[in-house]
């Protein structure tokens, strides 16, 4: 379980110290997919970066299974918004890169998992090629394969689908949801897209504008095995949209545990 | 293979032009092509090979110094804005200045023996600094973030991101400057060195030994083509191969 206890991040520039987001307390259980929704500049990416160990300017505690989070011992897979694929390595080398960084030998089981993930994310054709010749969808597939290859404790994704056109986006979302449904990874996914947040997450955290704070925590979303083009799904999106608009206007907080 | 064919064809056509010019200029000022090539029979008794080796060593030394200093300075210019504030105006100002004019200064400080190496270094250095700095600045922050999030250390960042990003900048600089390096070295060696291709050609010219002059010119042509090709090939193998099928090159 990932726990954030009153975590507040800040950054320093020439103008002084600025708070990235207001104190956040949050628990994400193993296997839970928590999507983080909010407007630009509210601190969603700062939250991701803080959990990923990229920002040491924070107060509060970040714990995994009760212990302070340590990127050297726990396996954190962070997929930044630009996918972070290294352009001077082949796709295969990129996927196996976590093993190189952590000095873990690559065994037969890892290679098997590599090929399974490559097949699952449709990147077998570009495994031995460099990223320059891969499409955006293939690069995302490579980033996801790299994210899953070590079976991470925590998976952090910062708007991973932002570079995709709508059809590829939908396909990628379905694949991600399917693979996460069988995984015990605690997942946090940042997005600006309400439909995406509801489709992918079984829990949606909503941030307020500006120096963000959590204003809504929508849990117990039903599984989206059903058609996302159905009237039920649109109704759900509309409800969340109304909630967000109201709370962003009035600065309230909603904890919604049942939506039907 | 296609490149080699083009070079061979070029060499052949130049020799044909030489034959034509020689047949038109009957005053003997352009020596006979076959007479020049026949002198290569005695190449081991001549100092041509030794002088070629000296020039190549100077080029290697100058390029190595430029790579080391330019790479390090360019990296720190990208990482430290104060270093950039001091070095950027110097590099930009000196970029268009012909470095051969610093030959008297280089001779006074380093002596004739090493002046050529210093001039070679200066020719490459300022372009290298700017290109390396720009390469480091263009590094994708997402890639850096990814490695840090895995617990990667500085050495791993250098090895997996910084150095691969710098290598294309290095090869671009070398490829664009290598011809200037060779030509400037020849003239620097002509000005007072005791060895090297420039010394060989110009000392033969002063002695009116035109066969040796042309022998030296042909040797320089081959050396220049080989060095340029090696640079291009290394760049292709290490850099462009990664982008070749994308249609960028």
Short mmCIF file of C-alpha atoms in Angstrom, two decimals:
data_model
loop_
_atom_site.label_atom_id
_atom_site.label_comp_id
_atom_site.label_asym_id
_atom_site.label_seq_id
_atom_site.Cartn_x
_atom_site.Cartn_y
_atom_site.Cartn_z
CA UNK A 1 0.00 0.00 0.00
CA UNK A 2 1.21 3.50 -0.86
CA UNK A 3 0.60 6.05 1.86
CA UNK A 4 1.01 9.78 1.68
CA UNK A 5 0.78 11.46 5.10
CA UNK A 6 0.39 15.23 4.89
CA UNK A 7 2.76 15.43 1.97
CA UNK A 8 3.35 18.95 0.78
CA UNK A 9 5.87 19.69 -1.95
CA UNK A 10 7.44 22.98 -2.82
CA UNK A 11 9.95 24.31 -5.28
CA UNK A 12 12.50 27.07 -5.12
CA UNK A 13 13.25 29.57 -7.84
CA UNK A 14 14.64 33.10 -8.10
CA UNK A 15 11.37 34.52 -6.75
CA UNK A 16 11.44 32.38 -3.60
CA UNK A 17 9.73 29.26 -2.29
CA UNK A 18 6.43 28.19 -3.84
CA UNK A 19 4.10 25.45 -2.71
CA UNK A 20 3.31 22.98 -5.49
CA UNK A 21 0.23 21.59 -3.79
CA UNK A 22 -1.43 21.72 -0.40
CA UNK A 23 -0.92 18.88 2.07
CA UNK A 24 -2.09 15.59 0.61
CA UNK A 25 -3.01 12.53 2.63
CA UNK A 26 -3.84 9.54 0.52
CA UNK A 27 -3.70 5.76 0.58
CA UNK A 28 -3.52 3.64 -2.54
CA UNK A 29 -3.86 -0.08 -1.95
CA UNK A 30 -2.05 -2.79 -3.85
CA UNK A 31 -3.95 -3.45 -7.05
CA UNK A 32 -5.84 -0.16 -6.86
CA UNK A 33 -5.82 2.16 -9.85
CA UNK A 34 -6.11 5.74 -8.65
CA UNK A 35 -6.49 8.39 -11.31
CA UNK A 36 -5.64 11.97 -10.43
CA UNK A 37 -7.70 14.56 -12.21
CA UNK A 38 -7.17 18.29 -12.17
CA UNK A 39 -6.55 21.42 -14.23
CA UNK A 40 -3.12 22.42 -15.49
CA UNK A 41 -0.86 23.83 -12.80
CA UNK A 42 -2.65 22.31 -9.82
CA UNK A 43 0.31 20.15 -8.79
CA UNK A 44 -0.59 16.72 -10.20
CA UNK A 45 2.79 16.31 -11.93
CA UNK A 46 4.58 17.69 -8.85
CA UNK A 47 2.81 15.04 -6.79
CA UNK A 48 3.98 12.31 -9.19
CA UNK A 49 7.53 13.61 -9.21
CA UNK A 50 7.62 13.80 -5.42
CA UNK A 51 6.49 10.20 -5.03
CA UNK A 52 8.96 9.14 -7.77
CA UNK A 53 11.83 10.65 -5.78
CA UNK A 54 12.48 13.47 -8.25
CA UNK A 55 11.68 16.24 -5.82
CA UNK A 56 13.34 16.21 -2.42
CA UNK A 57 11.70 19.46 -1.28
CA UNK A 58 8.71 18.12 0.54
CA UNK A 59 7.26 17.73 4.01
CA UNK A 60 5.36 14.79 5.32
CA UNK A 61 5.91 11.09 4.78
CA UNK A 62 5.66 8.82 1.80
CA UNK A 63 5.37 5.21 2.92
CA UNK A 64 5.03 1.88 1.23
CA UNK A 65 3.74 -0.94 3.38
CA UNK A 66 4.53 1.17 6.42
CA UNK A 67 8.17 1.85 5.51
CA UNK A 68 9.61 5.08 4.15
CA UNK A 69 9.69 4.90 0.38
CA UNK A 70 13.16 4.22 -0.99
CA UNK A 71 13.66 4.09 -4.74
CA UNK A 72 16.69 1.85 -4.28
CA UNK A 73 14.78 -0.93 -2.54
CA UNK A 74 11.20 -0.52 -3.70
CA UNK A 75 10.41 -0.85 -7.35
CA UNK A 76 8.85 2.35 -8.62
CA UNK A 77 8.00 2.57 -12.28
CA UNK A 78 7.57 6.13 -13.39
CA UNK A 79 6.28 6.86 -16.87
CA UNK A 80 6.65 10.59 -17.56
CA UNK A 81 4.38 12.41 -19.97
CA UNK A 82 6.99 12.32 -22.75
CA UNK A 83 7.45 8.54 -22.19
CA UNK A 84 11.16 8.98 -21.34
CA UNK A 85 12.36 6.45 -23.89
CA UNK A 86 16.12 6.72 -24.45
CA UNK A 87 16.69 7.50 -28.11
CA UNK A 88 20.18 6.02 -28.34
CA UNK A 89 19.09 2.58 -27.22
CA UNK A 90 16.96 0.07 -29.08
CA UNK A 91 13.42 -0.55 -27.89
CA UNK A 92 14.53 -3.87 -26.38
CA UNK A 93 17.41 -2.19 -24.55
CA UNK A 94 14.99 0.43 -23.27
CA UNK A 95 12.62 -2.17 -21.89
CA UNK A 96 15.45 -4.01 -20.12
CA UNK A 97 17.02 -0.76 -18.94
CA UNK A 98 15.71 -0.96 -15.34
CA UNK A 99 17.72 -4.13 -14.89
CA UNK A 100 20.87 -2.37 -16.08
CA UNK A 101 20.36 0.58 -13.75
CA UNK A 102 19.75 -1.66 -10.76
CA UNK A 103 22.55 -4.08 -11.72
CA UNK A 104 20.17 -7.02 -11.82
CA UNK A 105 21.12 -9.77 -14.26
CA UNK A 106 18.65 -10.52 -17.01
CA UNK A 107 17.54 -14.14 -16.88
CA UNK A 108 15.38 -16.34 -19.09
CA UNK A 109 12.25 -15.46 -17.16
CA UNK A 110 12.87 -11.77 -17.82
CA UNK A 111 13.33 -12.40 -21.53
CA UNK A 112 10.11 -14.38 -21.55
CA UNK A 113 8.33 -11.51 -19.82
CA UNK A 114 9.90 -9.07 -22.29
CA UNK A 115 8.49 -10.95 -25.25
CA UNK A 116 5.13 -11.36 -23.58
CA UNK A 117 4.90 -7.62 -22.93
CA UNK A 118 6.20 -6.80 -26.42
CA UNK A 119 3.48 -8.98 -27.91
CA UNK A 120 0.83 -7.56 -25.60
CA UNK A 121 1.68 -3.94 -26.45
CA UNK A 122 2.26 -4.70 -30.17
CA UNK A 123 5.89 -3.69 -30.30
CA UNK A 124 7.51 -6.95 -31.39
CA UNK A 125 8.30 -5.47 -34.82
CA UNK A 126 10.35 -2.63 -33.36
CA UNK A 127 12.14 -4.45 -30.55
CA UNK A 128 15.52 -4.33 -32.30
CA UNK A 129 15.01 -0.89 -33.76
CA UNK A 130 15.76 2.57 -32.44
CA UNK A 131 12.99 4.85 -31.18
CA UNK A 132 13.41 7.22 -34.13
CA UNK A 133 11.57 4.75 -36.39
CA UNK A 134 8.79 3.88 -33.92
CA UNK A 135 5.35 5.49 -33.87
CA UNK A 136 4.01 7.33 -30.82
CA UNK A 137 1.81 4.34 -29.99
CA UNK A 138 4.81 2.01 -30.18
CA UNK A 139 6.87 4.32 -27.98
CA UNK A 140 4.09 4.35 -25.41
CA UNK A 141 3.94 0.55 -25.68
CA UNK A 142 7.67 0.43 -25.03
CA UNK A 143 7.32 2.76 -22.04
CA UNK A 144 4.53 0.63 -20.61
CA UNK A 145 6.46 -2.59 -21.22
CA UNK A 146 9.43 -1.02 -19.46
CA UNK A 147 7.12 0.01 -16.64
CA UNK A 148 5.76 -3.49 -16.13
CA UNK A 149 8.85 -5.62 -16.78
CA UNK A 150 10.02 -5.55 -13.16
CA UNK A 151 6.51 -6.02 -11.73
CA UNK A 152 6.69 -2.76 -9.79
CA UNK A 153 5.35 -2.05 -6.33
CA UNK A 154 4.18 1.37 -7.49
CA UNK A 155 3.33 2.51 -10.98
CA UNK A 156 3.23 6.25 -11.59
CA UNK A 157 2.01 7.56 -14.94
CA UNK A 158 1.92 11.22 -15.84
CA UNK A 159 -0.64 11.64 -18.62
CA UNK A 160 0.89 8.79 -20.64
CA UNK A 161 -1.63 8.96 -23.50
CA UNK A 162 -1.28 12.67 -24.23
CA UNK A 163 0.64 12.13 -27.47
CA UNK A 164 -1.81 9.68 -29.03
CA UNK A 165 -4.65 10.25 -31.43
CA UNK A 166 -8.11 9.16 -30.22
CA UNK A 167 -8.27 5.62 -31.70
CA UNK A 168 -4.80 4.61 -30.54
CA UNK A 169 -5.54 6.24 -27.20
CA UNK A 170 -8.63 4.13 -26.64
CA UNK A 171 -6.82 0.92 -27.61
CA UNK A 172 -3.91 1.73 -25.32
CA UNK A 173 -6.25 2.53 -22.43
CA UNK A 174 -8.04 -0.81 -22.80
CA UNK A 175 -4.75 -2.70 -22.83
CA UNK A 176 -3.50 -0.85 -19.79
CA UNK A 177 -6.69 -1.43 -17.84
CA UNK A 178 -6.64 -5.11 -18.71
CA UNK A 179 -3.06 -5.67 -17.61
CA UNK A 180 -3.54 -3.64 -14.43
CA UNK A 181 -6.61 -5.63 -13.49
CA UNK A 182 -4.37 -8.70 -13.01
CA UNK A 183 -1.65 -6.82 -11.21
CA UNK A 184 -1.01 -6.11 -7.52
CA UNK A 185 0.70 -2.82 -8.32
CA UNK A 186 -0.53 0.35 -6.64
CA UNK A 187 -1.12 2.69 -9.58
CA UNK A 188 -1.41 6.45 -9.74
CA UNK A 189 -2.26 7.95 -13.11
CA UNK A 190 -2.46 11.66 -13.81
CA UNK A 191 -4.81 12.92 -16.49
CA UNK A 192 -6.74 15.99 -17.58
CA UNK A 193 -9.38 13.84 -19.26
CA UNK A 194 -12.48 12.94 -17.22
CA UNK A 195 -13.47 10.04 -19.47
CA UNK A 196 -10.01 8.57 -19.25
CA UNK A 197 -9.93 9.00 -15.47
CA UNK A 198 -13.24 7.20 -15.02
CA UNK A 199 -12.51 4.45 -17.55
CA UNK A 200 -9.10 3.57 -16.15
CA UNK A 201 -9.49 4.19 -12.46
CA UNK A 202 -11.45 2.40 -9.81
CA UNK A 203 -10.92 5.57 -7.83
CA UNK A 204 -10.69 9.19 -8.97
CA UNK A 205 -8.97 11.94 -6.97
CA UNK A 206 -9.84 15.46 -8.05
CA UNK A 207 -7.53 18.43 -7.43
CA UNK A 208 -8.64 22.03 -7.23
CA UNK A 209 -7.17 24.71 -9.49
CA UNK A 210 -4.14 26.78 -8.49
CA UNK A 211 -2.10 25.37 -5.60
CA UNK A 212 -4.11 22.17 -5.69
CA UNK A 213 -5.77 20.34 -2.88
CA UNK A 214 -7.93 17.24 -3.02
CA UNK A 215 -11.55 18.30 -3.37
CA UNK A 216 -13.13 15.00 -4.38
CA UNK A 217 -12.33 11.35 -3.79
CA UNK A 218 -14.59 9.17 -5.89
CA UNK A 219 -14.27 5.50 -4.98
CA UNK A 220 -16.07 2.34 -5.84
CA UNK A 221 -16.43 3.09 -9.52
CA UNK A 222 -17.86 0.10 -11.24
CA UNK A 223 -15.69 -1.94 -13.51
CA UNK A 224 -15.63 -0.64 -17.00
CA UNK A 225 -15.93 -3.94 -18.74
CA UNK A 226 -19.04 -2.39 -20.15
CA UNK A 227 -19.04 -0.30 -23.27
CA UNK A 228 -17.54 3.14 -22.69
CA UNK A 229 -19.79 4.48 -25.38
CA UNK A 230 -22.89 3.41 -23.46
CA UNK A 231 -25.34 5.92 -21.98
CA UNK A 232 -24.37 4.73 -18.49
CA UNK A 233 -20.77 5.70 -19.02
CA UNK A 234 -21.72 9.12 -20.40
CA UNK A 235 -24.01 9.65 -17.42
CA UNK A 236 -21.15 8.86 -15.08
CA UNK A 237 -18.84 11.27 -16.90
CA UNK A 238 -21.51 13.95 -16.71
CA UNK A 239 -21.98 13.45 -12.97
CA UNK A 240 -18.25 13.73 -12.32
CA UNK A 241 -18.03 16.75 -14.59
CA UNK A 242 -20.78 18.51 -12.66
CA UNK A 243 -19.09 17.63 -9.38
CA UNK A 244 -15.79 19.04 -10.59
CA UNK A 245 -17.30 22.24 -11.93
CA UNK A 246 -19.22 22.80 -8.69
CA UNK A 247 -16.28 22.06 -6.43
CA UNK A 248 -13.84 24.09 -8.49
CA UNK A 249 -16.27 27.00 -8.20
CA UNK A 250 -17.10 26.63 -4.55
CA UNK A 251 -13.94 25.03 -3.14
CA UNK A 252 -15.74 22.21 -1.41
CA UNK A 253 -14.73 18.62 -0.73
CA UNK A 254 -16.65 15.53 -1.76
CA UNK A 255 -16.06 11.98 -0.78
CA UNK A 256 -18.23 9.90 -3.05
CA UNK A 257 -18.26 6.22 -2.41
CA UNK A 258 -21.09 5.06 -4.57
CA UNK A 259 -22.07 6.06 -8.04
CA UNK A 260 -24.67 4.02 -9.83
CA UNK B 1 30.76 1.04 -51.56
CA UNK B 2 29.05 3.79 -53.51
CA UNK B 3 31.12 6.43 -51.72
CA UNK B 4 34.37 4.56 -52.51
CA UNK B 5 33.35 4.37 -56.16
CA UNK B 6 32.75 8.11 -56.23
CA UNK B 7 36.12 8.82 -54.65
CA UNK B 8 37.89 6.55 -57.16
CA UNK B 9 36.08 8.18 -60.06
CA UNK B 10 37.03 11.60 -58.70
CA UNK B 11 40.66 10.59 -58.40
CA UNK B 12 40.61 9.22 -61.94
CA UNK B 13 39.06 12.38 -63.42
CA UNK B 14 41.56 14.60 -61.60
CA UNK B 15 44.40 12.55 -63.07
CA UNK B 16 42.84 12.90 -66.53
CA UNK B 17 42.65 16.67 -66.04
CA UNK B 18 46.28 16.61 -64.92
CA UNK B 19 47.28 14.73 -68.09
CA UNK B 20 45.40 17.23 -70.25
CA UNK B 21 46.90 20.25 -68.51
CA UNK B 22 50.35 18.73 -68.71
CA UNK B 23 49.98 18.12 -72.42
CA UNK B 24 48.78 21.71 -72.96
CA UNK B 25 51.49 23.33 -70.79
CA UNK B 26 54.61 22.34 -72.61
CA UNK B 27 56.86 24.65 -70.56
CA UNK B 28 57.45 21.93 -67.97
CA UNK B 29 55.81 23.85 -65.12
CA UNK B 30 53.32 21.03 -64.59
CA UNK B 31 55.31 17.80 -64.22
CA UNK B 32 54.37 14.64 -66.00
CA UNK B 33 51.85 12.51 -64.10
CA UNK B 34 53.74 9.24 -64.63
CA UNK B 35 57.01 10.78 -63.58
CA UNK B 36 55.51 11.82 -60.25
CA UNK B 37 53.94 8.41 -59.62
CA UNK B 38 57.23 6.68 -60.48
CA UNK B 39 58.94 8.53 -57.62
CA UNK B 40 56.78 6.59 -55.15
CA UNK B 41 59.02 3.65 -55.94
CA UNK B 42 61.61 5.29 -53.67
CA UNK B 43 59.17 6.27 -50.97
CA UNK B 44 61.01 4.35 -48.26
CA UNK B 45 64.17 6.39 -48.89
CA UNK B 46 62.25 9.60 -48.76
CA UNK B 47 61.03 11.39 -45.63
CA UNK B 48 57.47 11.51 -46.98
CA UNK B 49 56.20 8.69 -44.75
CA UNK B 50 57.86 10.13 -41.62
CA UNK B 51 56.49 13.61 -42.29
CA UNK B 52 53.03 12.17 -42.92
CA UNK B 53 53.24 10.36 -39.60
CA UNK B 54 54.26 13.59 -37.82
CA UNK B 55 51.31 15.47 -39.29
CA UNK B 56 48.90 12.70 -38.35
CA UNK B 57 50.25 12.69 -34.79
CA UNK B 58 49.76 16.45 -34.55
CA UNK B 59 46.21 16.13 -35.84
CA UNK B 60 45.47 13.34 -33.37
CA UNK B 61 46.95 15.31 -30.48
CA UNK B 62 45.13 18.53 -31.38
CA UNK B 63 41.81 16.76 -31.89
CA UNK B 64 42.19 14.88 -28.60
CA UNK B 65 42.93 18.09 -26.69
CA UNK B 66 39.95 19.80 -28.30
CA UNK B 67 37.65 16.86 -27.56
CA UNK B 68 38.68 16.71 -23.93
CA UNK B 69 38.65 20.43 -23.18
CA UNK B 70 35.70 21.24 -25.44
CA UNK B 71 33.63 18.37 -24.09
CA UNK B 72 34.27 19.28 -20.46
CA UNK B 73 33.80 23.03 -20.93
CA UNK B 74 30.66 22.56 -23.03
CA UNK B 75 29.17 20.28 -20.38
CA UNK B 76 29.83 22.76 -17.58
CA UNK B 77 28.53 25.64 -19.66
CA UNK B 78 25.25 23.76 -19.95
CA UNK B 79 25.13 22.86 -16.26
CA UNK B 80 26.33 26.14 -14.72
CA UNK B 81 24.87 29.39 -16.01
CA UNK B 82 27.74 31.41 -14.51
CA UNK B 83 30.29 29.41 -16.49
CA UNK B 84 28.18 29.92 -19.60
CA UNK B 85 27.98 33.68 -18.97
CA UNK B 86 31.78 33.90 -19.01
CA UNK B 87 32.64 31.43 -21.77
CA UNK B 88 29.84 31.92 -24.25
CA UNK B 89 30.85 35.48 -25.34
CA UNK B 90 34.46 34.34 -25.71
CA UNK B 91 33.53 31.31 -27.80
CA UNK B 92 31.03 33.18 -29.96
CA UNK B 93 33.46 36.04 -30.60
CA UNK B 94 36.30 33.72 -31.58
CA UNK B 95 34.17 31.38 -33.72
CA UNK B 96 34.57 33.27 -37.00
CA UNK B 97 38.18 34.31 -36.35
CA UNK B 98 40.73 32.31 -38.43
CA UNK B 99 42.76 30.51 -35.78
CA UNK B 100 45.90 30.48 -37.96
CA UNK B 101 46.48 34.12 -37.00
CA UNK B 102 47.34 32.94 -33.51
CA UNK B 103 50.35 31.05 -34.88
CA UNK B 104 52.92 33.66 -33.70
CA UNK B 105 51.40 33.54 -30.19
CA UNK B 106 51.39 29.74 -30.19
CA UNK B 107 55.03 29.66 -31.35
CA UNK B 108 56.07 32.19 -28.69
CA UNK B 109 54.36 30.25 -25.88
CA UNK B 110 54.69 26.62 -26.96
CA UNK B 111 57.54 26.63 -29.49
CA UNK B 112 57.46 25.54 -33.13
CA UNK B 113 57.22 21.87 -32.16
CA UNK B 114 53.83 22.18 -30.47
CA UNK B 115 52.38 25.32 -32.04
CA UNK B 116 50.60 23.32 -34.78
CA UNK B 117 48.88 21.13 -32.17
CA UNK B 118 47.64 24.20 -30.29
CA UNK B 119 46.28 25.80 -33.47
CA UNK B 120 44.46 22.55 -34.35
CA UNK B 121 42.95 22.51 -30.88
CA UNK B 122 41.80 26.12 -31.22
CA UNK B 123 40.20 25.46 -34.63
CA UNK B 124 37.97 22.75 -33.16
CA UNK B 125 37.59 23.97 -29.57
CA UNK B 126 35.08 26.82 -29.83
CA UNK B 127 32.70 24.98 -32.14
CA UNK B 128 32.99 21.94 -29.88
CA UNK B 129 32.14 23.99 -26.78
CA UNK B 130 29.00 25.48 -28.32
CA UNK B 131 27.84 22.22 -29.92
CA UNK B 132 28.39 20.17 -26.76
CA UNK B 133 26.67 22.78 -24.63
CA UNK B 134 23.66 22.83 -26.93
CA UNK B 135 23.55 19.02 -26.98
CA UNK B 136 23.51 18.84 -23.18
CA UNK B 137 20.83 21.53 -23.01
CA UNK B 138 18.67 19.56 -25.43
CA UNK B 139 18.67 16.44 -23.27
CA UNK B 140 15.14 15.18 -22.72
CA UNK B 141 14.32 15.82 -19.06
CA UNK B 142 11.89 12.90 -19.07
CA UNK B 143 14.76 10.50 -19.76
CA UNK B 144 16.72 11.97 -16.86
CA UNK B 145 13.68 11.77 -14.58
CA UNK B 146 13.15 8.16 -15.49
CA UNK B 147 16.69 7.13 -14.57
CA UNK B 148 16.60 9.10 -11.31
CA UNK B 149 13.25 7.56 -10.37
CA UNK B 150 14.87 4.11 -10.72
CA UNK B 151 17.54 5.16 -8.25
CA UNK B 152 20.15 5.82 -10.93
CA UNK B 153 23.31 7.68 -9.95
CA UNK B 154 25.23 10.46 -11.71
CA UNK B 155 27.61 8.03 -13.42
CA UNK B 156 24.65 6.22 -14.98
CA UNK B 157 23.17 9.49 -16.17
CA UNK B 158 26.47 10.42 -17.81
CA UNK B 159 26.89 7.00 -19.38
CA UNK B 160 23.36 6.51 -20.66
CA UNK B 161 22.20 10.00 -21.51
CA UNK B 162 24.84 12.73 -21.49
CA UNK B 163 27.60 10.98 -23.42
CA UNK B 164 25.29 9.50 -26.10
CA UNK B 165 23.81 12.97 -26.55
CA UNK B 166 27.22 14.60 -26.84
CA UNK B 167 28.67 12.13 -29.36
CA UNK B 168 26.67 13.43 -32.37
CA UNK B 169 27.74 16.99 -31.48
CA UNK B 170 31.37 15.87 -31.40
CA UNK B 171 31.14 14.19 -34.79
CA UNK B 172 29.33 17.12 -36.37
CA UNK B 173 32.10 19.41 -35.17
CA UNK B 174 34.86 17.10 -36.36
CA UNK B 175 33.32 16.53 -39.76
CA UNK B 176 32.84 20.26 -40.39
CA UNK B 177 36.28 21.25 -39.12
CA UNK B 178 38.62 18.48 -40.23
CA UNK B 179 39.35 20.01 -43.64
CA UNK B 180 40.21 23.35 -42.05
CA UNK B 181 42.39 21.52 -39.55
CA UNK B 182 44.42 19.81 -42.28
CA UNK B 183 44.85 22.93 -44.41
CA UNK B 184 45.80 25.14 -41.47
CA UNK B 185 48.26 22.56 -40.19
CA UNK B 186 50.01 22.44 -43.56
CA UNK B 187 50.53 26.19 -43.56
CA UNK B 188 51.59 26.23 -39.91
CA UNK B 189 54.20 23.56 -40.68
CA UNK B 190 55.41 25.59 -43.63
CA UNK B 191 56.09 28.55 -41.37
CA UNK B 192 58.88 27.10 -39.30
CA UNK B 193 58.28 23.52 -38.31
CA UNK B 194 60.98 20.92 -38.87
CA UNK B 195 58.63 18.12 -39.88
CA UNK B 196 55.19 17.37 -41.21
CA UNK B 197 53.52 17.38 -44.60
CA UNK B 198 53.46 21.16 -44.81
CA UNK B 199 57.19 21.30 -44.13
CA UNK B 200 57.78 18.53 -46.71
CA UNK B 201 55.85 20.27 -49.49
CA UNK B 202 57.05 23.81 -48.91
CA UNK B 203 60.68 22.86 -48.33
CA UNK B 204 60.55 20.89 -51.61
CA UNK B 205 59.03 23.96 -53.26
CA UNK B 206 61.83 26.21 -51.98
CA UNK B 207 64.36 23.71 -53.39
CA UNK B 208 62.46 23.72 -56.74
CA UNK B 209 61.96 19.95 -56.36
CA UNK B 210 58.58 19.92 -58.09
CA UNK B 211 58.37 16.13 -58.19
CA UNK B 212 58.51 16.05 -54.40
CA UNK B 213 55.98 18.88 -54.21
CA UNK B 214 53.46 16.96 -56.29
CA UNK B 215 54.24 13.74 -54.49
CA UNK B 216 53.47 15.53 -51.24
CA UNK B 217 50.26 17.04 -52.66
CA UNK B 218 48.99 13.63 -53.75
CA UNK B 219 49.83 12.18 -50.34
CA UNK B 220 47.93 15.01 -48.60
CA UNK B 221 44.92 14.40 -50.86
CA UNK B 222 44.81 10.76 -49.86
CA UNK B 223 45.34 11.48 -46.17
CA UNK B 224 42.59 14.13 -46.17
CA UNK B 225 40.11 11.84 -47.94
CA UNK B 226 40.91 8.93 -45.61
CA UNK B 227 40.59 11.06 -42.45
CA UNK B 228 37.31 12.57 -43.66
CA UNK B 229 35.93 9.14 -44.56
CA UNK B 230 36.95 7.68 -41.21
CA UNK B 231 35.16 10.54 -39.44
CA UNK B 232 32.05 10.07 -41.57
CA UNK B 233 32.07 6.31 -41.11
CA UNK B 234 32.52 6.57 -37.35
CA UNK B 235 29.67 9.09 -37.22
CA UNK B 236 27.45 6.76 -39.23
CA UNK B 237 28.24 3.73 -37.10
CA UNK B 238 27.86 5.51 -33.78
CA UNK B 239 25.09 7.97 -34.53
CA UNK B 240 23.37 8.02 -37.88
CA UNK B 241 22.74 4.27 -37.98
CA UNK B 242 20.29 4.90 -35.15
CA UNK B 243 18.37 7.35 -37.30
CA UNK B 244 19.05 6.13 -40.82
CA UNK B 245 15.82 4.28 -41.44
CA UNK B 246 13.75 7.16 -40.12
CA UNK B 247 14.63 9.08 -43.28
CA UNK B 248 16.43 11.79 -41.35
CA UNK B 249 19.68 10.96 -43.08
#
